[in-house]
Short mmCIF file of C-alpha atoms in Angstrom, two decimals:
data_model
loop_
_atom_site.label_atom_id
_atom_site.label_comp_id
_atom_site.label_asym_id
_atom_site.label_seq_id
_atom_site.Cartn_x
_atom_site.Cartn_y
_atom_site.Cartn_z
CA MET A 294 75.04 144.21 86.12
CA ARG A 295 77.06 141.70 83.90
CA PRO A 296 80.17 143.36 82.89
CA ARG A 297 80.77 143.82 79.16
CA ALA A 298 82.47 141.24 76.91
CA GLY A 299 85.65 143.74 76.29
CA LEU A 300 86.27 144.24 80.01
CA LEU A 301 86.02 140.80 80.74
CA LEU A 302 88.67 139.84 78.19
CA LEU A 303 90.90 142.47 79.41
CA LEU A 304 90.62 141.30 82.98
CA SER A 305 91.01 137.53 81.42
CA GLY A 306 94.30 138.94 79.85
CA LEU A 307 95.49 140.69 83.01
CA LEU A 308 95.05 137.66 84.94
CA ALA A 309 96.60 135.37 82.43
CA GLY A 310 99.57 137.87 82.56
CA ALA A 311 100.14 137.14 86.15
CA LEU A 312 99.74 133.38 85.64
CA ALA A 313 102.11 133.13 82.65
CA GLN A 314 105.83 132.27 82.35
CA ASP A 315 107.72 132.00 79.50
CA HIS A 316 108.09 128.14 79.13
CA ASP A 317 111.17 128.36 77.07
CA ALA A 318 113.16 130.40 79.23
CA PRO A 319 115.77 128.79 81.53
CA PRO A 320 114.57 128.06 85.26
CA ARG A 321 114.78 131.47 87.60
CA ALA A 322 115.40 130.11 90.77
CA VAL A 323 114.97 132.30 93.86
CA ARG A 324 116.72 131.67 97.16
CA PHE A 325 115.68 134.04 100.08
CA GLY A 326 115.38 133.29 103.84
CA VAL A 327 114.84 129.87 104.72
CA PHE A 328 112.71 128.91 100.95
CA ALA A 329 113.45 128.56 97.37
CA THR A 330 111.49 128.43 94.45
CA ALA A 331 111.29 124.96 93.16
CA ASP A 332 113.55 125.72 90.13
CA LEU A 333 116.32 125.62 92.01
CA CYS A 334 115.44 122.09 93.29
CA ALA A 335 114.49 121.16 89.65
CA ARG A 336 118.58 121.46 89.06
CA CYS A 337 118.56 117.90 90.39
CA HIS A 338 115.04 116.87 90.75
CA ALA A 339 113.78 117.10 87.45
CA ASN A 340 114.11 114.35 84.82
CA ALA A 341 117.00 114.70 82.04
CA PRO A 342 117.43 112.94 78.73
CA ASP A 343 120.90 111.30 79.73
CA ALA A 344 119.84 110.08 83.41
CA GLY A 345 118.28 107.40 84.43
CA ALA A 346 117.28 108.69 87.70
CA MET A 347 113.63 109.29 88.80
CA ARG A 348 112.29 106.81 86.56
CA ASP A 349 109.87 103.82 86.96
CA GLY A 350 110.41 100.33 85.93
CA GLN A 351 109.20 100.98 82.61
CA GLY A 352 111.38 103.98 82.13
CA ARG A 353 108.50 106.53 82.47
CA ALA A 354 109.81 109.91 83.82
CA ILE A 355 108.27 110.37 87.26
CA ALA A 356 110.69 113.16 88.57
CA PRO A 357 108.99 115.15 91.64
CA TYR A 358 109.25 118.71 89.65
CA ASP A 359 108.24 117.33 86.30
CA LEU A 360 104.93 115.79 88.12
CA TRP A 361 104.36 118.63 90.59
CA ARG A 362 104.48 121.66 88.21
CA GLY A 363 101.18 121.23 86.58
CA THR A 364 99.33 120.33 90.07
CA MET A 365 97.34 122.29 92.00
CA MET A 366 99.80 122.39 94.95
CA ALA A 367 102.27 123.97 92.63
CA ASN A 368 99.29 126.85 91.30
CA ALA A 369 97.70 127.12 94.60
CA ALA A 370 98.58 130.76 94.31
CA ARG A 371 97.65 131.30 90.49
CA ASP A 372 94.48 129.46 90.87
CA PRO A 373 91.79 131.60 89.61
CA VAL A 374 89.01 130.17 91.73
CA PHE A 375 91.00 130.62 94.85
CA ARG A 376 91.75 134.35 93.72
CA ALA A 377 88.06 135.22 93.23
CA ALA A 378 87.07 133.51 96.33
CA MET A 379 89.18 135.73 98.66
CA ALA A 380 88.61 138.63 96.63
CA ALA A 381 84.75 137.84 97.27
CA GLU A 382 85.19 137.34 101.03
CA ILE A 383 87.47 140.41 101.30
CA ALA A 384 84.57 142.34 99.41
CA THR A 385 81.67 141.00 101.87
CA VAL A 386 83.50 142.05 104.97
CA PRO A 387 86.15 144.56 103.63
CA SER A 388 87.20 145.41 107.25
CA LYS A 389 88.73 142.14 107.67
CA ARG A 390 91.15 142.32 104.54
CA ALA A 391 94.12 141.78 106.81
CA GLU A 392 92.89 138.87 108.17
CA ILE A 393 91.28 137.11 105.13
CA GLU A 394 94.52 137.50 103.20
CA ALA A 395 96.69 136.03 105.95
CA LYS A 396 94.37 133.01 106.46
CA CYS A 397 94.23 132.28 102.70
CA LEU A 398 97.92 133.15 101.82
CA ARG A 399 99.13 131.03 104.65
CA CYS A 400 98.24 127.89 102.51
CA HIS A 401 98.33 129.16 99.08
CA ALA A 402 101.25 131.38 99.32
CA PRO A 403 103.10 129.66 101.97
CA MET A 404 106.68 130.47 101.58
CA ALA A 405 106.15 134.11 100.94
CA HIS A 406 103.39 134.26 103.83
CA GLU A 407 105.92 132.40 106.49
CA GLU A 408 109.07 134.36 105.56
CA MET A 409 107.16 137.88 105.81
CA ARG A 410 106.04 136.58 109.14
CA ARG A 411 109.58 136.25 110.04
CA ARG A 412 110.13 139.65 109.37
CA ASP A 413 107.15 140.84 111.17
CA GLY A 414 105.30 141.98 108.16
CA ARG A 415 102.06 141.14 106.37
CA LEU A 416 101.67 139.72 103.39
CA GLY A 417 98.79 140.86 101.26
CA ALA A 418 97.05 140.06 97.58
CA ASP A 419 99.12 142.66 96.13
CA VAL A 420 102.05 140.71 96.34
CA PHE A 421 101.18 138.89 93.20
CA ALA A 422 101.52 142.05 91.27
CA ILE A 423 104.61 144.06 92.87
CA GLY A 424 107.36 141.97 91.38
CA SER A 425 109.48 141.40 94.59
CA VAL A 426 111.24 138.35 95.76
CA TYR A 427 108.04 137.49 97.76
CA THR A 428 106.19 137.41 94.41
CA ALA A 429 108.48 134.69 93.12
CA LEU A 430 107.91 132.86 96.37
CA ALA A 431 104.11 133.34 96.38
CA LEU A 432 103.41 132.52 92.92
CA ASP A 433 105.73 129.19 93.56
CA GLY A 434 102.37 127.90 95.47
CA VAL A 435 102.96 124.90 97.70
CA SER A 436 106.52 124.40 96.70
CA CYS A 437 108.81 121.90 97.55
CA ALA A 438 110.83 123.85 100.10
CA VAL A 439 107.61 124.24 102.30
CA CYS A 440 106.48 120.64 102.40
CA HIS A 441 109.58 118.85 103.03
CA GLN A 442 110.98 121.65 105.79
CA ILE A 443 107.61 120.97 107.98
CA ARG A 444 108.88 119.84 110.90
CA PRO A 445 107.06 116.85 112.99
CA GLU A 446 106.11 119.32 115.75
CA ASN A 447 102.47 119.36 116.76
CA LEU A 448 101.41 117.32 113.59
CA GLY A 449 98.01 116.16 113.87
CA THR A 450 97.06 118.44 116.80
CA PRO A 451 94.79 121.15 116.36
CA GLU A 452 97.17 123.58 116.47
CA SER A 453 98.73 122.68 113.63
CA PHE A 454 95.48 123.11 111.54
CA SER A 455 94.41 126.01 109.28
CA GLY A 456 98.10 126.50 108.37
CA GLY A 457 99.60 125.87 111.66
CA PHE A 458 102.74 124.04 110.34
CA VAL A 459 106.04 125.01 111.67
CA ILE A 460 109.16 125.58 109.78
CA GLY A 461 112.62 125.46 110.95
CA ASP A 462 115.81 127.57 110.80
CA GLU A 463 118.18 124.93 110.00
CA ALA A 464 117.72 124.80 106.30
CA GLU A 465 116.76 120.89 106.36
CA ILE A 466 114.90 119.30 104.06
CA TYR A 467 113.04 115.96 105.24
CA GLY A 468 112.48 112.88 103.33
CA PRO A 469 111.67 109.47 104.03
CA HIS A 470 115.23 108.12 103.81
CA ASP A 471 118.41 107.93 105.89
CA ASP A 472 122.01 107.10 105.09
CA LEU A 473 122.01 110.17 102.66
CA PHE A 474 124.68 111.61 100.53
CA GLY A 475 123.90 114.95 101.36
CA ARG A 476 126.90 117.08 99.97
CA PRO A 477 125.56 117.56 96.59
CA MET A 478 122.39 119.21 97.91
CA ARG A 479 124.30 121.39 100.25
CA THR A 480 126.58 122.38 97.44
CA VAL A 481 123.60 123.24 94.90
CA SER A 482 120.71 124.44 96.96
CA GLY A 483 122.43 125.40 100.31
CA TYR A 484 120.07 122.83 101.88
CA TRP A 485 120.86 119.67 103.99
CA PRO A 486 118.71 116.33 103.44
CA VAL A 487 117.58 114.76 106.90
CA ALA A 488 115.27 111.56 107.34
CA GLY A 489 112.16 112.45 108.64
CA ASP A 490 109.54 109.86 107.83
CA HIS A 491 106.88 112.41 109.04
CA VAL A 492 106.49 113.56 105.42
CA ARG A 493 104.62 110.38 104.71
CA ASP A 494 102.15 111.21 107.34
CA SER A 495 98.54 112.14 106.61
CA ALA A 496 98.88 114.60 109.66
CA MET A 497 101.40 117.05 107.57
CA CYS A 498 98.87 117.31 104.79
CA ALA A 499 96.45 118.09 107.55
CA THR A 500 98.39 121.40 108.16
CA CYS A 501 96.39 122.98 105.24
CA HIS A 502 93.63 120.57 104.21
CA THR A 503 91.65 120.71 107.32
CA LEU A 504 90.68 124.58 107.82
CA PHE A 505 88.35 126.38 110.29
CA VAL A 506 87.26 129.71 110.03
CA ASP A 507 86.03 132.02 112.68
CA THR A 508 82.99 133.98 111.38
CA VAL A 509 82.16 137.68 111.75
CA ASP A 510 78.76 139.73 111.12
CA ALA A 511 78.69 142.45 108.30
CA ARG A 512 80.29 144.78 110.52
CA GLY A 513 83.32 142.34 111.17
CA GLU A 514 82.33 141.49 114.84
CA PRO A 515 82.88 138.17 115.90
CA THR A 516 79.70 135.86 115.92
CA GLY A 517 81.21 133.28 118.08
CA HIS A 518 80.66 130.22 115.10
CA ARG A 519 83.77 128.27 114.03
CA LEU A 520 83.25 126.76 110.69
CA PRO A 521 84.79 123.58 109.60
CA GLU A 522 85.27 125.03 105.75
CA GLN A 523 86.90 121.77 104.84
CA THR A 524 87.93 118.58 107.00
CA PRO A 525 89.29 116.02 104.65
CA TYR A 526 91.78 114.74 107.17
CA LEU A 527 89.13 114.65 110.04
CA GLU A 528 86.96 112.77 107.48
CA TRP A 529 89.98 110.13 107.01
CA ARG A 530 90.38 110.06 110.66
CA ASN A 531 86.71 109.07 110.97
CA SER A 532 87.08 106.32 108.29
CA ALA A 533 88.22 102.68 107.97
CA PHE A 534 91.02 104.02 105.91
CA GLU A 535 92.90 105.48 108.83
CA LYS A 536 94.13 102.01 109.55
CA THR A 537 95.04 101.17 106.10
CA HIS A 538 95.91 104.15 104.07
CA THR A 539 97.28 107.52 104.35
CA CYS A 540 96.75 110.58 102.24
CA GLN A 541 100.16 110.00 100.48
CA ASP A 542 99.04 106.43 99.52
CA CYS A 543 96.66 107.89 97.06
CA HIS A 544 97.92 111.43 96.22
CA VAL A 545 101.41 110.74 96.21
CA PRO A 546 101.65 106.84 95.30
CA THR A 547 104.91 105.31 95.74
CA THR A 548 104.09 102.37 93.02
CA ASP A 549 104.00 103.34 89.17
CA ALA A 550 101.03 103.04 87.14
CA GLY A 551 100.62 99.67 86.90
CA GLY A 552 101.02 99.34 91.17
CA THR A 553 104.69 98.07 90.99
CA PRO A 554 106.51 99.83 93.84
CA VAL A 555 109.17 102.25 92.19
CA ARG A 556 112.68 101.92 93.09
CA THR A 557 115.03 104.41 91.43
CA ARG A 558 117.66 107.18 92.03
CA ILE A 559 116.07 110.21 93.77
CA ALA A 560 118.19 112.72 91.96
CA ARG A 561 120.91 113.16 89.05
CA GLU A 562 123.67 115.68 88.42
CA PRO A 563 122.94 119.27 87.71
CA GLU A 564 124.59 118.69 84.33
CA GLY A 565 122.12 116.10 83.40
CA THR A 566 123.81 112.63 84.29
CA ASP A 567 123.42 110.21 87.18
CA PHE A 568 125.13 110.64 90.41
CA THR A 569 127.40 107.53 90.48
CA GLU A 570 127.47 107.71 94.50
CA ILE A 571 123.60 107.43 94.74
CA GLY A 572 121.92 104.31 94.63
CA GLU A 573 118.31 103.17 94.08
CA ARG A 574 115.89 103.89 96.57
CA SER A 575 112.50 102.91 97.80
CA PRO A 576 109.86 104.39 98.66
CA PHE A 577 109.90 107.16 95.84
CA GLY A 578 106.44 109.17 95.70
CA ARG A 579 105.19 110.10 92.37
CA HIS A 580 104.37 113.88 92.91
CA LEU A 581 101.04 113.44 91.36
CA PHE A 582 99.01 115.17 93.85
CA VAL A 583 95.84 113.97 91.95
CA GLY A 584 92.74 114.84 93.31
CA GLY A 585 89.20 115.45 91.34
CA ASN A 586 89.82 119.10 90.01
CA THR A 587 89.68 118.99 86.04
CA LEU A 588 88.67 122.55 85.72
CA VAL A 589 91.24 124.85 87.37
CA PRO A 590 94.34 122.98 85.37
CA ALA A 591 92.32 123.40 82.07
CA LEU A 592 91.74 127.01 82.89
CA LEU A 593 95.80 127.57 83.90
CA ARG A 594 96.58 125.66 80.39
CA ASP A 595 94.33 127.73 78.31
CA HIS A 596 95.17 131.33 80.00
CA GLY A 597 99.21 131.21 80.33
CA GLY A 598 99.78 129.08 83.51
CA PRO A 599 103.51 128.84 83.76
CA ALA A 600 103.97 125.01 83.25
CA PRO A 601 103.87 123.42 79.53
CA LYS A 602 100.41 122.56 78.46
CA GLU A 603 101.27 118.70 78.43
CA ALA A 604 102.12 119.03 82.38
CA TYR A 605 98.39 120.51 82.75
CA ASP A 606 96.78 117.68 80.37
CA ALA A 607 98.87 115.25 82.41
CA VAL A 608 97.05 116.26 85.67
CA ILE A 609 93.60 116.60 84.16
CA ALA A 610 94.06 112.98 82.77
CA ALA A 611 95.35 111.76 85.98
CA ALA A 612 92.31 113.42 87.90
CA ARG A 613 89.93 111.72 85.54
CA GLU A 614 91.47 108.36 85.99
CA GLN A 615 91.38 108.79 90.07
CA LEU A 616 87.38 109.89 89.84
CA SER A 617 86.75 107.16 87.53
CA GLU A 618 88.70 104.50 88.85
CA ARG A 619 89.11 104.99 92.62
CA THR A 620 86.41 107.37 93.96
CA ALA A 621 82.85 105.80 93.42
CA ARG A 622 80.88 102.82 92.53
CA LEU A 623 77.18 102.58 91.54
CA SER A 624 74.77 99.45 91.51
CA ILE A 625 71.12 99.00 90.40
CA THR A 626 68.94 96.79 92.78
CA ASP A 627 65.53 96.20 93.92
CA VAL A 628 64.08 96.46 90.33
CA VAL A 629 60.15 96.60 90.37
CA LYS A 630 59.35 96.35 86.96
CA GLY A 631 58.14 99.41 84.92
CA ALA A 632 57.84 101.27 88.31
CA GLU A 633 60.99 101.44 90.34
CA PHE A 634 64.44 100.71 90.94
CA THR A 635 67.27 101.53 93.77
CA VAL A 636 70.63 103.17 92.88
CA ARG A 637 73.31 102.83 95.63
CA VAL A 638 76.21 104.79 95.52
CA GLU A 639 79.43 103.38 97.23
CA ASN A 640 81.96 105.95 98.30
CA LEU A 641 85.78 104.46 97.68
CA ALA A 642 87.65 107.25 99.03
CA GLY A 643 89.21 107.91 102.51
CA HIS A 644 87.22 110.99 102.79
CA LYS A 645 83.64 112.29 102.22
CA PHE A 646 82.60 112.43 98.61
CA PRO A 647 83.03 115.28 97.31
CA THR A 648 85.33 116.31 100.11
CA ALA A 649 86.87 120.00 101.02
CA HIS A 650 85.65 123.35 99.71
CA PRO A 651 81.96 123.64 99.37
CA SER A 652 82.06 124.85 95.88
CA ARG A 653 82.04 120.93 94.93
CA ARG A 654 79.20 118.80 94.01
CA ALA A 655 78.07 115.58 92.97
CA TRP A 656 74.78 114.44 91.65
CA LEU A 657 72.82 111.34 90.14
CA ARG A 658 71.62 111.33 86.60
CA VAL A 659 69.06 108.57 85.55
CA ARG A 660 67.81 107.34 82.43
CA VAL A 661 65.44 104.81 81.12
CA ARG A 662 65.40 104.12 77.55
CA THR A 663 64.16 101.39 75.14
CA PRO A 664 67.12 98.99 73.74
CA GLY A 665 66.50 101.39 70.38
CA GLY A 666 67.45 104.42 72.44
CA LYS A 667 64.19 105.94 72.86
CA LEU A 668 64.04 107.73 76.34
CA LEU A 669 61.44 106.98 78.33
CA PHE A 670 62.55 108.72 81.69
CA ALA A 671 65.39 111.06 82.60
CA ALA A 672 66.17 113.28 85.89
CA GLY A 673 69.42 115.10 86.57
CA GLU A 674 70.02 116.02 83.16
CA HIS A 675 72.55 118.70 82.40
CA ASP A 676 73.12 121.43 79.89
CA ASP A 677 76.35 122.47 78.09
CA ARG A 678 77.15 124.75 81.17
CA GLY A 679 76.93 121.93 83.81
CA ARG A 680 73.60 123.12 84.77
CA ILE A 681 71.05 120.78 86.13
CA LEU A 682 67.97 121.20 84.19
CA GLY A 683 64.22 120.66 85.28
CA ALA A 684 61.10 119.10 83.27
CA ASP A 685 60.97 121.84 81.16
CA GLY A 686 64.63 121.41 79.72
CA THR A 687 65.53 124.77 81.39
CA PRO A 688 67.95 124.91 84.36
CA LEU A 689 66.64 124.31 87.70
CA ALA A 690 65.97 127.59 89.92
CA SER A 691 68.40 126.25 92.51
CA GLU A 692 71.23 126.77 89.81
CA ALA A 693 70.72 130.60 90.26
CA ALA A 694 71.70 132.95 92.66
CA GLY A 695 69.26 133.74 95.52
CA GLY A 696 67.52 130.19 94.14
CA PRO A 697 66.24 127.32 96.73
CA ILE A 698 68.49 124.72 97.94
CA LEU A 699 67.70 121.48 96.61
CA PRO A 700 67.16 119.25 99.68
CA HIS A 701 68.64 115.90 100.36
CA ARG A 702 66.38 113.11 98.84
CA GLY A 703 66.09 109.19 99.37
CA ALA A 704 63.77 109.04 96.38
CA VAL A 705 63.51 110.64 93.05
CA GLY A 706 60.19 110.55 91.05
CA GLY A 707 60.97 113.21 88.36
CA PRO A 708 63.26 115.43 86.19
CA GLY A 709 62.96 118.30 88.77
CA GLU A 710 63.83 115.89 91.71
CA VAL A 711 67.37 115.33 91.66
CA GLN A 712 69.78 113.91 94.44
CA VAL A 713 72.66 116.39 94.57
CA TRP A 714 75.55 115.58 97.42
CA GLU A 715 77.05 118.85 98.34
CA ALA A 716 77.93 120.87 101.23
CA VAL A 717 75.93 124.49 101.31
CA LEU A 718 76.57 126.74 104.20
CA SER A 719 74.16 128.33 106.36
CA GLY A 720 74.13 131.87 107.85
CA PRO A 721 73.39 132.65 111.47
CA ASP A 722 69.99 133.41 110.33
CA GLY A 723 69.50 129.67 109.05
CA ALA A 724 69.65 131.22 105.26
CA PRO A 725 71.84 129.96 102.52
CA GLU A 726 75.22 131.66 102.85
CA PHE A 727 78.17 131.29 100.32
CA ARG A 728 80.75 133.29 102.06
CA ALA A 729 82.78 131.19 104.64
CA LEU A 730 83.54 134.13 106.57
CA ARG A 731 79.75 134.88 107.34
CA ALA A 732 78.64 131.30 107.95
CA ALA A 733 77.70 129.95 111.02
CA GLY A 734 77.65 126.36 110.05
CA PHE A 735 75.90 124.09 107.21
CA LEU A 736 72.57 124.09 105.84
CA LYS A 737 73.19 121.10 104.09
CA ASP A 738 75.88 118.39 104.16
CA ASN A 739 74.90 115.23 102.56
CA ARG A 740 78.22 114.32 100.99
CA ILE A 741 78.51 110.11 101.06
CA LEU A 742 80.47 109.35 103.93
CA PRO A 743 83.56 107.27 103.70
CA ARG A 744 83.69 103.42 105.09
CA GLY A 745 83.91 103.44 108.73
CA TRP A 746 82.56 106.67 109.73
CA ARG A 747 81.41 106.70 113.09
CA ALA A 748 78.65 109.32 114.55
CA ASP A 749 80.54 109.44 117.71
CA HIS A 750 83.60 111.13 116.12
CA ALA A 751 84.70 114.72 115.41
CA ASP A 752 81.39 116.81 114.87
CA ALA A 753 82.99 118.40 112.04
CA THR A 754 82.54 115.54 110.00
CA LYS A 755 78.79 114.88 110.73
CA PRO A 756 76.25 115.22 108.06
CA VAL A 757 73.56 117.89 108.10
CA GLY A 758 69.95 117.84 106.77
CA THR A 759 69.88 114.02 105.77
CA GLY A 760 66.81 113.62 108.37
CA ASP A 761 65.29 110.03 108.73
CA ASP A 762 67.14 108.51 105.40
CA GLU A 763 68.05 105.06 106.91
CA ASP A 764 70.02 104.38 103.33
CA PHE A 765 72.39 107.41 104.15
CA GLU A 766 74.97 105.53 106.00
CA GLU A 767 78.60 105.06 106.46
CA GLY A 768 80.18 104.31 103.18
CA THR A 769 77.25 104.58 100.92
CA ASP A 770 73.82 106.00 100.09
CA ALA A 771 70.80 104.76 97.96
CA VAL A 772 68.26 106.51 95.87
CA ILE A 773 64.92 105.07 95.32
CA VAL A 774 63.74 105.96 91.50
CA SER A 775 60.16 106.02 90.51
CA TYR A 776 59.25 105.83 86.91
CA ALA A 777 56.62 104.37 84.68
CA VAL A 778 57.30 102.38 81.54
CA PRO A 779 54.25 101.96 79.02
CA ASP A 780 53.21 98.07 79.27
CA GLU A 781 53.68 97.68 75.38
CA VAL A 782 57.48 98.17 76.18
CA PRO A 783 58.70 94.59 76.81
CA VAL A 784 62.06 95.29 77.11
CA TYR A 785 64.15 98.38 78.78
CA VAL A 786 67.30 99.45 79.87
CA ILE A 787 68.23 101.41 83.08
CA GLU A 788 71.15 103.90 83.31
CA ALA A 789 72.62 105.32 86.12
CA ASP A 790 75.76 107.88 86.16
CA LEU A 791 77.42 109.36 89.23
CA LEU A 792 78.50 112.89 87.81
CA TYR A 793 80.89 115.40 89.51
CA GLN A 794 81.90 118.98 89.49
CA PRO A 795 84.60 120.83 91.10
CA LEU A 796 82.91 124.32 90.64
CA SER A 797 79.43 124.05 91.06
CA PRO A 798 77.32 126.76 88.62
CA ARG A 799 75.39 127.63 91.85
CA TRP A 800 78.57 128.44 93.55
CA THR A 801 79.78 130.26 90.58
CA ALA A 802 76.57 132.36 90.15
CA GLU A 803 76.83 133.56 93.86
CA LEU A 804 80.01 134.49 93.34
CA PHE A 805 79.37 136.29 90.21
CA THR A 806 77.02 139.00 92.82
CA VAL A 807 80.25 140.33 93.92
CA ASP A 808 81.62 143.13 92.07
CA ALA A 809 85.61 142.56 92.08
CA PRO A 810 88.20 142.73 89.23
CA GLU A 811 89.34 138.75 90.26
CA VAL A 812 85.55 137.65 90.09
CA ALA A 813 85.24 139.16 86.74
CA ALA A 814 88.54 137.66 85.58
CA LEU A 815 87.42 134.21 86.30
CA ARG A 816 83.77 134.92 84.78
CA ALA A 817 85.43 135.51 81.46
CA MET A 818 87.41 132.52 81.79
CA LEU A 819 84.65 130.31 82.57
CA GLU A 820 82.47 131.61 79.79
CA LYS A 821 85.16 129.97 77.22
CA ALA A 822 85.95 126.63 79.35
CA ASP A 823 84.21 123.48 79.10
CA THR A 824 82.34 123.04 82.71
CA ARG A 825 80.27 120.30 81.88
CA PRO A 826 80.51 117.70 84.82
CA GLU A 827 82.90 114.66 85.09
CA LEU A 828 81.47 111.02 84.68
CA VAL A 829 82.63 109.46 88.14
CA ALA A 830 80.59 105.94 87.83
CA THR A 831 78.05 104.32 85.99
CA ALA A 832 75.80 101.34 86.13
CA ARG A 833 73.45 99.61 83.65
CA LEU A 834 70.85 97.11 83.78
CA THR A 835 68.50 95.55 80.83
CA VAL A 836 65.17 94.75 82.36
CA LEU A 837 62.82 92.03 80.90
CA ARG A 838 59.19 92.49 81.75
#
């Protein structure tokens, strides 16, 4: 039964309270064990009006703390989608609560998890509400003192995946520079800077962005299946980009917005002026951690997230630029006038598109119009909630919980036939599954492969359900669109759009079948949010008959 609106608002308010922090209050740094919250780092690694440090050649502020605080990394533990998904997994297999929380919090609240592990304790989801030092560490998400303390041991090996990063006891902060002036950092933070170029290695990102789940049945008994829940690193390794780009090249770029390499001082005095002892250095990574998620930053912004609203707006703007400029390209070819054309999608990313968590999807919207705008044909239309519509203008049955799964299509011939690129989990019985812990594999994974993908590489990156579609190949997919234009129409325009959602309505519909406070809170947020898809790429062609 759907919770009443009043309850939804209350739950939304409770979660917003957990997200909130007074933006005007001074930073409340926490140093505990080998970790510290980012507010401690901000004393020297945030921009200040009287310091020229951490600015690009145009004087734009690019300090790590300022760019990081609105990102998904900074808000990994506050992310309401993550919290709802974790609660749903626990509700599905309650006997595995401890294991689920350990698996999820290892990468979403890594400082608290690691510090608790060192003390032979167990971190649970209640950490978000108890108000302890562990709460502060947990809510800081994937913070400076995690990534910059990861040691190079085992990076890139299976042992490092699923949160298998190694943190030392030395309170050393790794960065891509040598000949460091470390005394100020030691004095201010208690850490010592050490040269460690592995922070620029994709394998470091792989420690959390390659996740395998050992699945269980309803009783919590192992099924013997190991689900590759997300594998962006393995997809990158099985691509042409492995030899030309690292994860950091795209997600933590060392160039400014115009593509010029950044050279700047990497820190400032705590009082807000420049260190005279520190010269300009390069490389300097802009800690954008930019991906394609525009929805969760908006939820955090609108429901009391800890960063200023402009920080979330900047993350959303960067994600939209990433999607529209560096993700995919469309082209319209092979036009049979009045009857058929082909839309080819080229994946420009160094991994599958979409990648990572199976809540994401992309699809093709096609329209045929007269020059005056009269619609002659359309497929892949959506409503204001982002649900794909059928011929009758209502959401497809596949958008509802328990509905059918849309097949991979090499051809589209009507409004109800839509090419959707997505990953859909499969249970041991072969039915669609929406809980990772209960999945046996993939029922469908037709996400567009990266350029250079090879079938003889890791099994975890192989497509599923693409059948004999010869146009589905490394780096690209093509869809044939059949349509009909009346003979009396001498000129018409073909429009093709690639649309993307970080949170599929079908995935959320399945999530909403779970009775959990975190799920209800997310539902309340989404009812007020803009859940329409993002436009990734577009192509237009005028046809003269």
